[in-house]
PDB file of C-alpha atoms in Angstrom:
ATOM      1  CA  MET X   7      75.776  -0.880 380.782  1.00  0.00           C
ATOM      2  CA  ASN X   8      75.166  -3.074 383.791  1.00  0.00           C
ATOM      3  CA  ASP X   9      77.116  -6.274 384.439  1.00  0.00           C
ATOM      4  CA  GLN X  10      74.602  -8.509 382.658  1.00  0.00           C
ATOM      5  CA  GLN X  11      74.612  -6.314 379.565  1.00  0.00           C
ATOM      6  CA  TYR X  12      78.427  -6.258 379.498  1.00  0.00           C
ATOM      7  CA  ASP X  13      78.483 -10.063 379.736  1.00  0.00           C
ATOM      8  CA  GLU X  14      76.089 -10.231 376.791  1.00  0.00           C
ATOM      9  CA  LEU X  15      78.330  -7.899 374.784  1.00  0.00           C
ATOM     10  CA  LEU X  16      81.316 -10.196 375.420  1.00  0.00           C
ATOM     11  CA  HIS X  17      79.253 -13.405 374.974  1.00  0.00           C
ATOM     12  CA  ILE X  18      80.296 -14.702 378.401  1.00  0.00           C
ATOM     13  CA  GLN X  19      78.571 -15.591 381.674  1.00  0.00           C
ATOM     14  CA  THR X  20      80.189 -14.297 384.851  1.00  0.00           C
ATOM     15  CA  THR X  21      77.315 -12.792 386.843  1.00  0.00           C
ATOM     16  CA  GLU X  22      75.888 -15.933 388.451  1.00  0.00           C
ATOM     17  CA  GLU X  23      76.119 -16.269 392.229  1.00  0.00           C
ATOM     18  CA  GLN X  24      78.992 -18.453 393.401  1.00  0.00           C
ATOM     19  CA  LYS X  25      77.896 -21.471 395.444  1.00  0.00           C
ATOM     20  CA  ASN X  26      79.642 -24.251 397.341  1.00  0.00           C
ATOM     21  CA  PHE X  27      82.987 -22.483 397.291  1.00  0.00           C
ATOM     22  CA  GLN X  28      85.620 -24.748 398.792  1.00  0.00           C
ATOM     23  CA  LEU X  29      87.595 -22.797 401.362  1.00  0.00           C
ATOM     24  CA  PHE X  30      91.387 -22.905 401.320  1.00  0.00           C
ATOM     25  CA  ALA X  31      93.839 -21.423 403.771  1.00  0.00           C
ATOM     26  CA  ASN X  32      95.268 -18.139 402.428  1.00  0.00           C
ATOM     27  CA  TYR X  33      92.787 -18.025 399.491  1.00  0.00           C
ATOM     28  CA  TYR X  34      89.626 -15.910 399.516  1.00  0.00           C
ATOM     29  CA  PRO X  35      86.244 -16.571 397.836  1.00  0.00           C
ATOM     30  CA  TYR X  36      85.849 -15.439 394.248  1.00  0.00           C
ATOM     31  CA  GLU X  37      83.814 -12.343 393.446  1.00  0.00           C
ATOM     32  CA  PRO X  38      83.739 -10.839 389.939  1.00  0.00           C
ATOM     33  CA  THR X  39      85.101  -7.317 389.559  1.00  0.00           C
ATOM     34  CA  PRO X  40      82.275  -4.911 388.594  1.00  0.00           C
ATOM     35  CA  TYR X  41      82.535  -3.681 385.027  1.00  0.00           C
ATOM     36  CA  THR X  42      82.087  -0.120 386.300  1.00  0.00           C
ATOM     37  CA  VAL X  43      85.345  -0.572 388.232  1.00  0.00           C
ATOM     38  CA  LEU X  44      87.102  -1.947 385.164  1.00  0.00           C
ATOM     39  CA  ASP X  45      85.990   1.055 383.117  1.00  0.00           C
ATOM     40  CA  LEU X  46      87.279   3.437 385.810  1.00  0.00           C
ATOM     41  CA  CYS X  47      90.575   1.612 386.050  1.00  0.00           C
ATOM     42  CA  PHE X  48      91.398   1.219 382.395  1.00  0.00           C
ATOM     43  CA  ASP X  49      90.326   4.731 381.503  1.00  0.00           C
ATOM     44  CA  GLN X  50      93.404   5.729 383.536  1.00  0.00           C
ATOM     45  CA  ILE X  51      95.979   3.492 381.876  1.00  0.00           C
ATOM     46  CA  GLU X  52      97.063   2.939 378.280  1.00  0.00           C
ATOM     47  CA  LEU X  53      98.136  -0.538 377.245  1.00  0.00           C
ATOM     48  CA  GLU X  54     100.110  -1.404 374.120  1.00  0.00           C
ATOM     49  CA  LYS X  55      99.870  -4.282 371.650  1.00  0.00           C
ATOM     50  CA  LYS X  56     103.020  -5.869 373.090  1.00  0.00           C
ATOM     51  CA  ASP X  57     101.662  -5.929 376.653  1.00  0.00           C
ATOM     52  CA  CYS X  58     100.636  -9.196 378.283  1.00  0.00           C
ATOM     53  CA  PHE X  59      97.961  -9.110 380.989  1.00  0.00           C
ATOM     54  CA  VAL X  60      97.728 -11.608 383.880  1.00  0.00           C
ATOM     55  CA  ASP X  61      94.815 -11.830 386.344  1.00  0.00           C
ATOM     56  CA  PHE X  62      95.618 -13.719 389.546  1.00  0.00           C
ATOM     57  CA  GLY X  63      92.468 -15.360 390.890  1.00  0.00           C
ATOM     58  CA  CYS X  64      90.561 -14.855 387.646  1.00  0.00           C
ATOM     59  CA  GLY X  65      87.450 -16.886 388.501  1.00  0.00           C
ATOM     60  CA  LYS X  66      85.302 -17.193 385.376  1.00  0.00           C
ATOM     61  CA  GLY X  67      87.513 -14.809 383.442  1.00  0.00           C
ATOM     62  CA  ARG X  68      85.599 -11.531 383.395  1.00  0.00           C
ATOM     63  CA  VAL X  69      88.649  -9.259 383.666  1.00  0.00           C
ATOM     64  CA  VAL X  70      90.637 -11.391 381.220  1.00  0.00           C
ATOM     65  CA  PHE X  71      87.961 -11.084 378.526  1.00  0.00           C
ATOM     66  CA  TYR X  72      87.373  -7.394 379.224  1.00  0.00           C
ATOM     67  CA  VAL X  73      91.051  -6.491 378.738  1.00  0.00           C
ATOM     68  CA  ASN X  74      91.384  -8.691 375.663  1.00  0.00           C
ATOM     69  CA  TYR X  75      88.297  -7.083 374.118  1.00  0.00           C
ATOM     70  CA  ARG X  76      89.308  -3.524 374.979  1.00  0.00           C
ATOM     71  CA  TYR X  77      92.996  -3.658 374.011  1.00  0.00           C
ATOM     72  CA  HIS X  78      93.360  -6.710 371.737  1.00  0.00           C
ATOM     73  CA  ILE X  79      96.349  -7.951 373.727  1.00  0.00           C
ATOM     74  CA  GLU X  80      97.322 -11.356 375.077  1.00  0.00           C
ATOM     75  CA  THR X  81      95.545 -12.117 378.363  1.00  0.00           C
ATOM     76  CA  LEU X  82      95.917 -14.917 380.891  1.00  0.00           C
ATOM     77  CA  GLY X  83      93.848 -15.973 383.888  1.00  0.00           C
ATOM     78  CA  ILE X  84      95.363 -17.870 386.823  1.00  0.00           C
ATOM     79  CA  GLU X  85      92.862 -19.809 388.941  1.00  0.00           C
ATOM     80  CA  MET X  86      93.211 -22.625 391.492  1.00  0.00           C
ATOM     81  CA  ASN X  87      89.518 -23.588 391.511  1.00  0.00           C
ATOM     82  CA  LYS X  88      88.944 -26.223 388.826  1.00  0.00           C
ATOM     83  CA  SER X  89      85.224 -25.466 388.504  1.00  0.00           C
ATOM     84  CA  TYR X  90      85.890 -21.801 387.782  1.00  0.00           C
ATOM     85  CA  VAL X  91      88.500 -22.699 385.175  1.00  0.00           C
ATOM     86  CA  GLN X  92      85.986 -24.950 383.444  1.00  0.00           C
ATOM     87  CA  ASP X  93      83.495 -22.060 383.412  1.00  0.00           C
ATOM     88  CA  ALA X  94      86.201 -19.729 382.060  1.00  0.00           C
ATOM     89  CA  LEU X  95      87.008 -22.167 379.250  1.00  0.00           C
ATOM     90  CA  GLN X  96      83.310 -22.415 378.366  1.00  0.00           C
ATOM     91  CA  ASN X  97      83.244 -18.620 378.243  1.00  0.00           C
ATOM     92  CA  LYS X  98      86.308 -18.674 376.006  1.00  0.00           C
ATOM     93  CA  ALA X  99      84.546 -20.986 373.570  1.00  0.00           C
ATOM     94  CA  GLN X 100      81.649 -18.515 373.272  1.00  0.00           C
ATOM     95  CA  TYR X 101      83.883 -15.434 373.213  1.00  0.00           C
ATOM     96  CA  SER X 102      86.142 -16.866 370.504  1.00  0.00           C
ATOM     97  CA  LYS X 103      83.176 -17.319 368.147  1.00  0.00           C
ATOM     98  CA  GLU X 104      82.947 -13.531 367.948  1.00  0.00           C
ATOM     99  CA  HIS X 105      86.624 -12.554 368.249  1.00  0.00           C
ATOM    100  CA  HIS X 106      89.748 -13.501 366.319  1.00  0.00           C
ATOM    101  CA  LEU X 107      92.220 -14.653 368.987  1.00  0.00           C
ATOM    102  CA  VAL X 108      95.298 -15.637 366.974  1.00  0.00           C
ATOM    103  CA  ALA X 109      97.112 -12.311 367.409  1.00  0.00           C
ATOM    104  CA  ALA X 110      95.744 -11.693 370.922  1.00  0.00           C
ATOM    105  CA  PRO X 111      95.117 -15.052 372.610  1.00  0.00           C
ATOM    106  CA  VAL X 112      93.092 -15.663 375.762  1.00  0.00           C
ATOM    107  CA  ASN X 113      94.312 -18.439 378.042  1.00  0.00           C
ATOM    108  CA  PHE X 114      93.542 -19.892 381.461  1.00  0.00           C
ATOM    109  CA  LEU X 115      95.691 -21.998 383.786  1.00  0.00           C
ATOM    110  CA  HIS X 116      94.435 -24.239 386.586  1.00  0.00           C
ATOM    111  CA  VAL X 117      97.259 -23.664 389.055  1.00  0.00           C
ATOM    112  CA  LYS X 118      97.918 -22.032 392.398  1.00  0.00           C
ATOM    113  CA  ALA X 119      99.018 -18.444 391.947  1.00  0.00           C
ATOM    114  CA  GLU X 120     102.335 -18.929 393.725  1.00  0.00           C
ATOM    115  CA  GLN X 121     103.191 -21.832 391.391  1.00  0.00           C
ATOM    116  CA  TYR X 122     102.814 -19.823 388.192  1.00  0.00           C
ATOM    117  CA  LYS X 123     106.155 -19.058 386.523  1.00  0.00           C
ATOM    118  CA  ILE X 124     106.266 -15.464 385.328  1.00  0.00           C
ATOM    119  CA  LYS X 125     107.021 -15.257 381.609  1.00  0.00           C
ATOM    120  CA  PRO X 126     109.424 -12.602 380.276  1.00  0.00           C
ATOM    121  CA  THR X 127     106.527 -11.073 378.334  1.00  0.00           C
ATOM    122  CA  ASP X 128     104.109 -10.795 381.305  1.00  0.00           C
ATOM    123  CA  ASN X 129     103.942  -7.177 382.429  1.00  0.00           C
ATOM    124  CA  ILE X 130     100.415  -6.168 383.540  1.00  0.00           C
ATOM    125  CA  PHE X 131      99.270  -7.911 386.744  1.00  0.00           C
ATOM    126  CA  PHE X 132      95.801  -7.615 388.274  1.00  0.00           C
ATOM    127  CA  PHE X 133      94.748  -8.528 391.831  1.00  0.00           C
ATOM    128  CA  PHE X 134      91.272  -8.281 393.362  1.00  0.00           C
ATOM    129  CA  ASN X 135      92.449  -9.160 396.885  1.00  0.00           C
ATOM    130  CA  PRO X 136      92.483 -12.894 396.001  1.00  0.00           C
ATOM    131  CA  PHE X 137      94.687 -14.297 398.754  1.00  0.00           C
ATOM    132  CA  SER X 138      96.709 -13.618 401.883  1.00  0.00           C
ATOM    133  CA  ILE X 139      99.654 -11.241 402.108  1.00  0.00           C
ATOM    134  CA  ARG X 140     101.981 -14.233 402.366  1.00  0.00           C
ATOM    135  CA  ILE X 141     101.067 -15.411 398.876  1.00  0.00           C
ATOM    136  CA  PHE X 142     100.984 -11.861 397.508  1.00  0.00           C
ATOM    137  CA  ARG X 143     104.530 -11.235 398.741  1.00  0.00           C
ATOM    138  CA  HIS X 144     105.692 -14.447 397.099  1.00  0.00           C
ATOM    139  CA  ILE X 145     104.184 -13.511 393.730  1.00  0.00           C
ATOM    140  CA  ILE X 146     105.435  -9.914 393.741  1.00  0.00           C
ATOM    141  CA  ARG X 147     108.954 -11.126 394.459  1.00  0.00           C
ATOM    142  CA  HIS X 148     108.703 -13.521 391.517  1.00  0.00           C
ATOM    143  CA  ILE X 149     107.520 -10.653 389.338  1.00  0.00           C
ATOM    144  CA  TRP X 150     110.384  -8.452 390.505  1.00  0.00           C
ATOM    145  CA  LYS X 151     112.969 -11.169 389.908  1.00  0.00           C
ATOM    146  CA  SER X 152     111.626 -11.609 386.366  1.00  0.00           C
ATOM    147  CA  GLN X 153     111.813  -7.868 385.805  1.00  0.00           C
ATOM    148  CA  GLN X 154     115.453  -7.828 386.875  1.00  0.00           C
ATOM    149  CA  LEU X 155     116.276 -10.638 384.454  1.00  0.00           C
ATOM    150  CA  TYR X 156     114.181  -9.167 381.626  1.00  0.00           C
ATOM    151  CA  PRO X 157     113.879  -5.388 382.150  1.00  0.00           C
ATOM    152  CA  ARG X 158     110.503  -4.055 381.037  1.00  0.00           C
ATOM    153  CA  LYS X 159     107.634  -1.831 382.097  1.00  0.00           C
ATOM    154  CA  ILE X 160     105.488  -3.550 384.709  1.00  0.00           C
ATOM    155  CA  TYR X 161     102.157  -2.490 386.187  1.00  0.00           C
ATOM    156  CA  VAL X 162     100.591  -3.984 389.308  1.00  0.00           C
ATOM    157  CA  ILE X 163      96.877  -3.157 389.569  1.00  0.00           C
ATOM    158  CA  LEU X 164      95.031  -3.633 392.855  1.00  0.00           C
ATOM    159  CA  TYR X 165      91.271  -3.470 393.268  1.00  0.00           C
ATOM    160  CA  TYR X 166      89.817  -3.325 396.797  1.00  0.00           C
ATOM    161  CA  PRO X 167      93.348  -3.591 398.204  1.00  0.00           C
ATOM    162  CA  SER X 168      94.151  -4.590 401.750  1.00  0.00           C
ATOM    163  CA  PHE X 169      96.375  -2.353 403.861  1.00  0.00           C
ATOM    164  CA  GLU X 170      98.937  -5.165 403.943  1.00  0.00           C
ATOM    165  CA  TYR X 171      99.169  -5.262 400.140  1.00  0.00           C
ATOM    166  CA  ILE X 172      99.632  -1.495 399.937  1.00  0.00           C
ATOM    167  CA  GLN X 173     102.167  -1.319 402.739  1.00  0.00           C
ATOM    168  CA  PHE X 174     104.242  -4.119 401.263  1.00  0.00           C
ATOM    169  CA  LEU X 175     104.414  -2.552 397.800  1.00  0.00           C
ATOM    170  CA  ARG X 176     105.220   0.893 399.173  1.00  0.00           C
ATOM    171  CA  ASP X 177     107.750  -0.069 401.837  1.00  0.00           C
ATOM    172  CA  GLU X 178     109.435  -3.220 400.564  1.00  0.00           C
ATOM    173  CA  THR X 179     109.520  -2.979 396.759  1.00  0.00           C
ATOM    174  CA  GLN X 180     110.580  -0.549 394.052  1.00  0.00           C
ATOM    175  CA  PHE X 181     107.054  -0.216 392.698  1.00  0.00           C
ATOM    176  CA  LYS X 182     105.684   3.321 392.803  1.00  0.00           C
ATOM    177  CA  MET X 183     102.004   4.171 392.987  1.00  0.00           C
ATOM    178  CA  ILE X 184     100.975   6.267 389.986  1.00  0.00           C
ATOM    179  CA  LYS X 185      97.163   6.193 390.303  1.00  0.00           C
ATOM    180  CA  ASP X 186      94.726   6.112 393.220  1.00  0.00           C
ATOM    181  CA  ILE X 187      91.219   5.839 391.779  1.00  0.00           C
ATOM    182  CA  LEU X 188      88.245   6.113 394.115  1.00  0.00           C
ATOM    183  CA  VAL X 189      85.190   4.067 393.166  1.00  0.00           C
ATOM    184  CA  PRO X 190      82.040   6.183 393.601  1.00  0.00           C
ATOM    185  CA  ASN X 191      79.551   4.740 396.089  1.00  0.00           C
ATOM    186  CA  THR X 192      76.353   6.621 396.803  1.00  0.00           C
ATOM    187  CA  SER X 193      75.305   4.532 399.813  1.00  0.00           C
ATOM    188  CA  VAL X 194      78.284   4.369 402.164  1.00  0.00           C
ATOM    189  CA  TYR X 195      81.929   5.409 402.165  1.00  0.00           C
ATOM    190  CA  ASN X 196      84.360   2.520 401.965  1.00  0.00           C
ATOM    191  CA  MET X 197      88.045   3.390 401.804  1.00  0.00           C
ATOM    192  CA  HIS X 198      88.827  -0.001 400.260  1.00  0.00           C
ATOM    193  CA  GLU X 199      86.636   0.801 397.243  1.00  0.00           C
ATOM    194  CA  ARG X 200      89.477   2.037 395.095  1.00  0.00           C
ATOM    195  CA  VAL X 201      91.888   0.953 392.404  1.00  0.00           C
ATOM    196  CA  LEU X 202      95.608   1.493 392.898  1.00  0.00           C
ATOM    197  CA  ILE X 203      98.043   1.270 389.997  1.00  0.00           C
ATOM    198  CA  PHE X 204     101.730   0.724 390.727  1.00  0.00           C
ATOM    199  CA  LYS X 205     104.501   0.912 388.150  1.00  0.00           C
ATOM    200  CA  SER X 206     108.087  -0.301 388.167  1.00  0.00           C
ATOM    201  CA  LYS X 207     111.134   1.289 386.686  1.00  0.00           C
ATOM    202  CA  GLU X 208     112.036  -0.311 383.358  1.00  0.00           C
ATOM    203  CA  LYS X 209     115.592  -0.806 384.577  1.00  0.00           C
ATOM    204  CA  PRO X 210     115.370  -1.608 388.295  1.00  0.00           C
ATOM    205  CA  SER X 211     118.266  -1.630 390.713  1.00  0.00           C
ATOM    206  CA  MET X 212     119.470  -5.074 391.767  1.00  0.00           C
ATOM    207  CA  GLU X 213     118.465  -4.810 395.418  1.00  0.00           C
TER     208      GLU X 213
END
């Protein structure tokens, strides 16, 4: 299926071109993750009913709805752009007509990523290069602190990752890369077109 067909399956609208994006320091313009990339990524990872998925910089909610539909788990989108959150909530209204969300809710928060307080149940985190390394560092450290207080399996999933993101996770955290998934591209080679999956130890050291 192409992106439009996948949107129709989920009863959402996320394929429209983004216009009049207000630029913010350290935050990058929204671009929806291709469904082909999501299929590649989540074919390589098994999620459980108890998992809770968080997408930082969720835009209109494509990844949030995809994961909720595929795994029937709780999903949350974090987005600082009020217009995108409104679009995501409109999508939720349409999506919820077709899907029972009591056991596996879908939620969206209009908040800056670095201001979100990690819940003890949050454990799957998705990033499509949404902001600067400064903010990414801040969020990962919050995630790690939460994991130390409430030991659990945690995945950090990066699509189109910057070198700075990768270097930070490898050199300055206890996350270990378990998957490096190349995204096929028939036109030109792009080393950023990949998905990296990092996993923490369930009982981390208190470094």
